[in-house]
């Protein structure tokens, strides 16, 4: 059900984008109004989300430690998997955010003749990393479409990304990688029984949506050429709040409008979905806190006053027995 | 044992490829041997907890307050405002499934609701329905559902099939900690009096008598004196065991099972022999006679109420610092909660070993040192005379307990001690030790007779790794530094790996420790004969 629903919604968005590319009136709505709405929802939504998380305090320092603690000077601490300093924690977070350190640990358990065996399983790590990095690089490469002058890193990224110099136009590694990775992630959701049972429409939908963006993008670059000068003029106008003429809108191809509608949908969908893990990962208390618990007191802002059983109450109940057993007491009576 | 099950039967239907269904449609069944009895009325009354009554999970009517849904949802709202962890963990899971086959209960049962991701979804589905717009409008389409009695039954069943071991959290790309989710859901259920007896009664006992077994001060003294007598029989040395002694240098707090349980008791003997031999000025306390904290399985308030005694007693006895014995969750509480909850411990001094002069900088705020840190330091500075050959009848492996490994990082200290007090030591496979260690299957209050089948299932991955080193290398004892392990690994191994014993690290220290003026040792602390020189060749 999750797959069908997600597919349906994705197709509806695709059709909407296509219709918008054909009908001038809709083109204005989808081309001029939608992007502002999308950018506003994305920015405000994400900020609200992060502020809401930040509003809740972190009452306890509950680091998950994944290596040797800092203890005696002659025992080697694992400073990245069990950091005790701010620098170590930064390193741990960097490994986590940039290289998916925890996912890299992944193993696969199977039962063979009543014996549990574990095998290395890096595919999820590999394709997740391929997907996220490709997405980032493709996004950065797109700066050539919406900034003038084009920032220095774009040319550099294009050179690296097109390193193999295959095809004309040169095929970007990230274009291939993102399609393969998304396909893997989607098929994994369907064919891995453990993942399928927990998958929701909100798990399939973002994959399809981003797949839609990638496919339309690849089509435009390699197969069905679109008017890139118009696209750039359009993008720069949007981002600099310049009015956009109907003439310019008419130069935008239906395929571009589909691509563009997918992107706007992603921006709108982002803050209200699991995609907020982009921000959340930085705030996860098991990862972003140093394991220096016994060195530095962590303060709980709402530390409650609780009822306690005092020593006096305890001794009052057991005094006679304590005296008889020769255990020292505070009061004789 | 009330339930007769055989190991081979237990795994017969276990598969890691769950059938595709909508899990919300699968009703929970309370099968004998897989759940715990309800918290007793008098424990709840004594602790002033909500809704004390007589009931059992198999009853059709749980005698809940009329507005129980409202109480839970209000409680959830409050906790979302109080714990960033909960809010983040509710929002950012992408259901990648990396955690799925990391849970020992899933590996032992094949029940998909024991996959950490789905366990969290049990709560997350209700969160979505009540606290997200999409969930309110689209309901089940977006994985949201209402809190019904069936959902509550499911919560009770599955949140008491999690031992809060945090293994899944190691593998999660966002560090989502199921222990936190389990803990807070148990806390929510506790608001309407839905809890289990092997948590609530120990909490009550700890609160009243200082230890979870409810043993009174004179009983504790008897037990310590028995240990002294046994030590004298084995070594010929009479040791003094100070109790509630004011002005001692440090207070020693250990899980109370050490006084009364087997094989914990041998570890207790080991501590006492060590303290005697190096002439430490210390004291036990009858008031703070439990380092273990059953409150830490269910509620931060109860955790704090029990933990309070340690600092309070240290203050009353005017000691300088605190030393803690071998225990798992006790150390999570001490390491990650005690200072925050009941500190600052400004009336204590930064712990310093009176023998080596080592200042324990890593405990400078909490002022409590783990016995393995303490002993490792002694050995490193050559302060102990040790004869590791006295442990030659043992070939050991080491089971990292969940909390010291994943909530602290105490990995090398116990290994360093073991390698110095015995000669035969073999590690279990890499992905079953250290931060990837498997739980004994009975932590967090689940170690009951009525829950026997589930414990054996949950402990299967641990037992499986232990069996591997027993069969392949002839390992005959599994050492650990956790009282719950020492209570639960023996029945677990009897079930899956017969012939494998369980012991504590300081039991081995006690065996190897050459004490001044001792008689020639013929037996170990268990009264097993030691190997003779020629047998050893």
Short mmCIF file of N, CA and C in Angstrom, two decimals, chain A residues 83-178:
data_model
loop_
_atom_site.label_atom_id
_atom_site.label_comp_id
_atom_site.label_asym_id
_atom_site.label_seq_id
_atom_site.Cartn_x
_atom_site.Cartn_y
_atom_site.Cartn_z
N UNK A 83 34.67 10.01 22.87
CA UNK A 83 35.39 11.26 23.11
C UNK A 83 35.13 11.80 24.51
N UNK A 84 36.14 12.47 25.07
CA UNK A 84 35.92 13.11 26.36
C UNK A 84 36.13 14.61 26.27
N UNK A 85 36.49 15.07 25.08
CA UNK A 85 36.71 16.51 24.91
C UNK A 85 35.81 17.04 23.79
N UNK A 86 35.74 18.36 23.70
CA UNK A 86 34.92 18.97 22.65
C UNK A 86 35.48 18.63 21.28
N UNK A 87 36.79 18.63 21.19
CA UNK A 87 37.43 18.35 19.91
C UNK A 87 37.12 16.92 19.46
N UNK A 88 37.24 15.98 20.40
CA UNK A 88 36.94 14.59 20.09
C UNK A 88 35.50 14.42 19.65
N UNK A 89 34.59 15.12 20.33
CA UNK A 89 33.18 15.03 19.99
C UNK A 89 32.93 15.58 18.59
N UNK A 90 33.63 16.67 18.29
CA UNK A 90 33.53 17.26 16.96
C UNK A 90 34.00 16.24 15.91
N UNK A 91 35.09 15.58 16.23
CA UNK A 91 35.60 14.55 15.33
C UNK A 91 34.61 13.41 15.16
N UNK A 92 34.00 13.01 16.25
CA UNK A 92 33.03 11.93 16.19
C UNK A 92 31.84 12.32 15.32
N UNK A 93 31.37 13.55 15.53
CA UNK A 93 30.23 14.03 14.75
C UNK A 93 30.60 14.16 13.27
N UNK A 94 31.84 14.61 13.02
CA UNK A 94 32.27 14.76 11.63
C UNK A 94 32.29 13.40 10.94
N UNK A 95 32.83 12.41 11.63
CA UNK A 95 32.85 11.06 11.05
C UNK A 95 31.43 10.56 10.78
N UNK A 96 30.54 10.89 11.71
CA UNK A 96 29.16 10.44 11.61
C UNK A 96 28.45 11.12 10.44
N UNK A 97 28.59 12.45 10.37
CA UNK A 97 27.85 13.22 9.38
C UNK A 97 28.45 13.05 7.99
N UNK A 98 29.77 13.05 7.92
CA UNK A 98 30.41 13.01 6.60
C UNK A 98 30.61 11.59 6.06
N UNK A 99 30.81 10.65 6.96
CA UNK A 99 31.14 9.30 6.49
C UNK A 99 30.24 8.20 7.05
N UNK A 100 29.20 8.55 7.78
CA UNK A 100 28.23 7.58 8.30
C UNK A 100 28.91 6.46 9.09
N UNK A 101 29.74 6.89 10.03
CA UNK A 101 30.55 5.98 10.83
C UNK A 101 29.73 4.81 11.42
N UNK A 102 28.59 5.12 12.02
CA UNK A 102 27.83 4.06 12.69
C UNK A 102 27.28 3.05 11.69
N UNK A 103 26.84 3.56 10.57
CA UNK A 103 26.29 2.66 9.55
C UNK A 103 27.38 1.74 9.00
N UNK A 104 28.60 2.23 9.05
CA UNK A 104 29.74 1.45 8.56
C UNK A 104 29.94 0.19 9.39
N UNK A 105 29.47 0.21 10.65
CA UNK A 105 29.63 -0.97 11.52
C UNK A 105 28.69 -2.11 11.13
N UNK A 106 27.77 -1.82 10.25
CA UNK A 106 26.67 -2.76 10.00
C UNK A 106 27.13 -4.19 9.70
N UNK A 107 26.41 -5.13 10.27
CA UNK A 107 26.65 -6.55 10.00
C UNK A 107 25.30 -7.19 9.68
N UNK A 108 25.37 -8.38 9.17
CA UNK A 108 24.13 -9.08 8.87
C UNK A 108 24.16 -10.40 9.64
N UNK A 109 23.10 -10.66 10.40
CA UNK A 109 23.06 -11.89 11.19
C UNK A 109 22.26 -12.95 10.43
N UNK A 110 22.74 -14.17 10.46
CA UNK A 110 21.91 -15.26 9.94
C UNK A 110 22.08 -16.49 10.80
N UNK A 111 21.09 -17.34 10.72
CA UNK A 111 21.03 -18.52 11.57
C UNK A 111 21.37 -19.73 10.70
N UNK A 112 22.47 -20.41 11.06
CA UNK A 112 22.85 -21.59 10.28
C UNK A 112 22.99 -22.77 11.22
N UNK A 113 22.15 -23.76 11.06
CA UNK A 113 22.16 -24.94 11.95
C UNK A 113 22.20 -24.53 13.42
N UNK A 114 21.29 -23.67 13.81
CA UNK A 114 21.20 -23.22 15.19
C UNK A 114 22.44 -22.45 15.65
N UNK A 115 23.24 -21.99 14.71
CA UNK A 115 24.37 -21.15 15.07
C UNK A 115 24.16 -19.78 14.46
N UNK A 116 24.45 -18.75 15.24
CA UNK A 116 24.33 -17.39 14.72
C UNK A 116 25.63 -17.02 14.05
N UNK A 117 25.55 -16.58 12.81
CA UNK A 117 26.78 -16.10 12.17
C UNK A 117 26.54 -14.69 11.65
N UNK A 118 27.60 -13.92 11.66
CA UNK A 118 27.49 -12.52 11.25
C UNK A 118 28.39 -12.30 10.05
N UNK A 119 27.86 -11.62 9.06
CA UNK A 119 28.72 -11.30 7.93
C UNK A 119 28.78 -9.79 7.77
N UNK A 120 29.83 -9.35 7.15
CA UNK A 120 30.00 -7.93 6.89
C UNK A 120 28.94 -7.50 5.90
N UNK A 121 28.32 -6.37 6.16
CA UNK A 121 27.30 -5.90 5.23
C UNK A 121 27.44 -4.39 5.08
N UNK A 122 28.17 -3.99 4.04
CA UNK A 122 28.43 -2.56 3.88
C UNK A 122 27.59 -1.92 2.78
N UNK A 123 26.70 -2.68 2.18
CA UNK A 123 25.96 -2.13 1.03
C UNK A 123 25.12 -0.92 1.41
N UNK A 124 24.42 -1.04 2.52
CA UNK A 124 23.57 0.08 2.94
C UNK A 124 24.43 1.31 3.16
N UNK A 125 25.55 1.11 3.84
CA UNK A 125 26.48 2.21 4.08
C UNK A 125 26.96 2.79 2.75
N UNK A 126 27.37 1.93 1.86
CA UNK A 126 27.96 2.36 0.60
C UNK A 126 26.95 3.17 -0.24
N UNK A 127 25.76 2.62 -0.40
CA UNK A 127 24.80 3.31 -1.26
C UNK A 127 24.21 4.55 -0.59
N UNK A 128 24.08 4.53 0.74
CA UNK A 128 23.60 5.74 1.42
C UNK A 128 24.62 6.86 1.25
N UNK A 129 25.87 6.49 1.43
CA UNK A 129 26.92 7.49 1.30
C UNK A 129 26.98 8.00 -0.15
N UNK A 130 26.88 7.07 -1.10
CA UNK A 130 26.91 7.45 -2.51
C UNK A 130 25.75 8.40 -2.81
N UNK A 131 24.58 8.07 -2.28
CA UNK A 131 23.42 8.92 -2.53
C UNK A 131 23.60 10.32 -1.95
N UNK A 132 23.96 10.38 -0.66
CA UNK A 132 24.04 11.69 0.00
C UNK A 132 25.13 12.58 -0.61
N UNK A 133 26.28 12.00 -0.87
CA UNK A 133 27.37 12.79 -1.44
C UNK A 133 27.04 13.23 -2.86
N UNK A 134 26.45 12.34 -3.64
CA UNK A 134 26.07 12.71 -5.00
C UNK A 134 25.08 13.87 -4.97
N UNK A 135 24.10 13.72 -4.09
CA UNK A 135 23.08 14.76 -3.98
C UNK A 135 23.73 16.10 -3.67
N UNK A 136 24.66 16.08 -2.71
CA UNK A 136 25.32 17.32 -2.32
C UNK A 136 26.11 17.91 -3.49
N UNK A 137 26.85 17.07 -4.16
CA UNK A 137 27.70 17.58 -5.25
C UNK A 137 26.83 18.10 -6.40
N UNK A 138 25.77 17.37 -6.70
CA UNK A 138 24.87 17.83 -7.77
C UNK A 138 24.26 19.18 -7.39
N UNK A 139 23.86 19.29 -6.14
CA UNK A 139 23.30 20.56 -5.68
C UNK A 139 24.32 21.69 -5.86
N UNK A 140 25.56 21.42 -5.45
CA UNK A 140 26.60 22.46 -5.57
C UNK A 140 26.90 22.78 -7.03
N UNK A 141 26.88 21.75 -7.86
CA UNK A 141 27.11 21.98 -9.29
C UNK A 141 26.04 22.91 -9.87
N UNK A 142 24.81 22.83 -9.30
CA UNK A 142 23.69 23.64 -9.80
C UNK A 142 23.89 25.13 -9.56
N UNK A 143 24.90 25.47 -8.77
CA UNK A 143 25.13 26.90 -8.56
C UNK A 143 25.42 27.62 -9.88
N UNK A 144 25.85 26.87 -10.85
CA UNK A 144 26.11 27.53 -12.12
C UNK A 144 24.81 28.00 -12.78
N UNK A 145 23.70 27.45 -12.32
CA UNK A 145 22.42 27.88 -12.88
C UNK A 145 21.81 29.05 -12.12
N UNK A 146 22.15 29.19 -10.87
CA UNK A 146 21.49 30.30 -10.18
C UNK A 146 22.40 31.35 -9.55
N UNK A 147 23.64 31.36 -9.92
CA UNK A 147 24.48 32.48 -9.45
C UNK A 147 25.29 33.05 -10.61
N UNK A 148 25.51 34.34 -10.56
CA UNK A 148 26.34 35.01 -11.56
C UNK A 148 27.19 36.04 -10.82
N UNK A 149 28.46 36.01 -10.77
CA UNK A 149 29.30 35.02 -11.45
C UNK A 149 29.23 33.64 -10.81
N UNK A 150 29.62 32.65 -11.55
CA UNK A 150 29.58 31.27 -11.06
C UNK A 150 30.69 31.09 -10.01
N UNK A 151 30.34 30.56 -8.84
CA UNK A 151 31.35 30.40 -7.79
C UNK A 151 32.49 29.49 -8.23
N UNK A 152 33.65 29.70 -7.58
CA UNK A 152 34.86 28.98 -8.00
C UNK A 152 34.73 27.46 -7.92
N UNK A 153 33.94 26.97 -6.91
CA UNK A 153 33.94 25.51 -6.68
C UNK A 153 33.21 24.74 -7.77
N UNK A 154 32.37 25.46 -8.55
CA UNK A 154 31.56 24.74 -9.53
C UNK A 154 32.43 24.10 -10.61
N UNK A 155 33.34 24.90 -11.13
CA UNK A 155 34.21 24.37 -12.18
C UNK A 155 35.06 23.21 -11.67
N UNK A 156 35.55 23.40 -10.46
CA UNK A 156 36.37 22.38 -9.83
C UNK A 156 35.57 21.07 -9.68
N UNK A 157 34.34 21.20 -9.16
CA UNK A 157 33.50 20.02 -8.97
C UNK A 157 33.18 19.35 -10.31
N UNK A 158 32.90 20.18 -11.31
CA UNK A 158 32.57 19.63 -12.62
C UNK A 158 33.74 18.83 -13.18
N UNK A 159 34.94 19.37 -12.96
CA UNK A 159 36.12 18.67 -13.47
C UNK A 159 36.29 17.31 -12.80
N UNK A 160 36.16 17.33 -11.48
CA UNK A 160 36.32 16.08 -10.73
C UNK A 160 35.22 15.10 -11.11
N UNK A 161 34.00 15.61 -11.13
CA UNK A 161 32.83 14.77 -11.35
C UNK A 161 32.86 14.17 -12.77
N UNK A 162 33.44 14.90 -13.67
CA UNK A 162 33.51 14.40 -15.04
C UNK A 162 34.86 13.81 -15.37
N UNK A 163 35.54 13.37 -14.35
CA UNK A 163 36.93 12.93 -14.44
C UNK A 163 37.19 11.93 -15.58
N UNK A 164 36.24 11.03 -15.79
CA UNK A 164 36.48 9.97 -16.76
C UNK A 164 36.32 10.44 -18.21
N UNK A 165 35.74 11.64 -18.38
CA UNK A 165 35.62 12.24 -19.72
C UNK A 165 34.98 11.28 -20.72
N UNK A 166 33.94 10.63 -20.27
CA UNK A 166 33.22 9.71 -21.15
C UNK A 166 31.96 10.40 -21.62
N UNK A 167 31.63 10.25 -22.90
CA UNK A 167 30.36 10.73 -23.43
C UNK A 167 30.40 12.20 -23.76
N UNK A 168 29.37 12.62 -24.45
CA UNK A 168 29.22 14.03 -24.78
C UNK A 168 27.76 14.39 -24.66
N UNK A 169 27.37 15.29 -23.80
CA UNK A 169 28.22 15.92 -22.80
C UNK A 169 28.82 14.90 -21.84
N UNK A 170 29.94 15.27 -21.26
CA UNK A 170 30.66 14.36 -20.36
C UNK A 170 29.74 13.87 -19.24
N UNK A 171 29.78 12.58 -19.02
CA UNK A 171 28.90 11.99 -17.99
C UNK A 171 29.48 12.25 -16.61
N UNK A 172 28.65 12.81 -15.75
CA UNK A 172 29.07 13.03 -14.37
C UNK A 172 28.93 11.73 -13.58
N UNK A 173 29.94 11.43 -12.78
CA UNK A 173 29.90 10.23 -11.94
C UNK A 173 28.70 10.30 -10.99
N UNK A 174 28.47 11.49 -10.45
CA UNK A 174 27.39 11.62 -9.46
C UNK A 174 26.02 11.36 -10.07
N UNK A 175 25.85 11.68 -11.35
CA UNK A 175 24.56 11.42 -12.00
C UNK A 175 24.27 9.93 -12.05
N UNK A 176 25.29 9.18 -12.35
CA UNK A 176 25.12 7.72 -12.38
C UNK A 176 24.93 7.22 -10.96
N UNK A 177 25.78 7.70 -10.05
CA UNK A 177 25.76 7.20 -8.68
C UNK A 177 24.41 7.43 -8.02
N UNK A 178 23.85 8.61 -8.22
CA UNK A 178 22.60 8.91 -7.51
C UNK A 178 21.47 8.02 -8.02
#
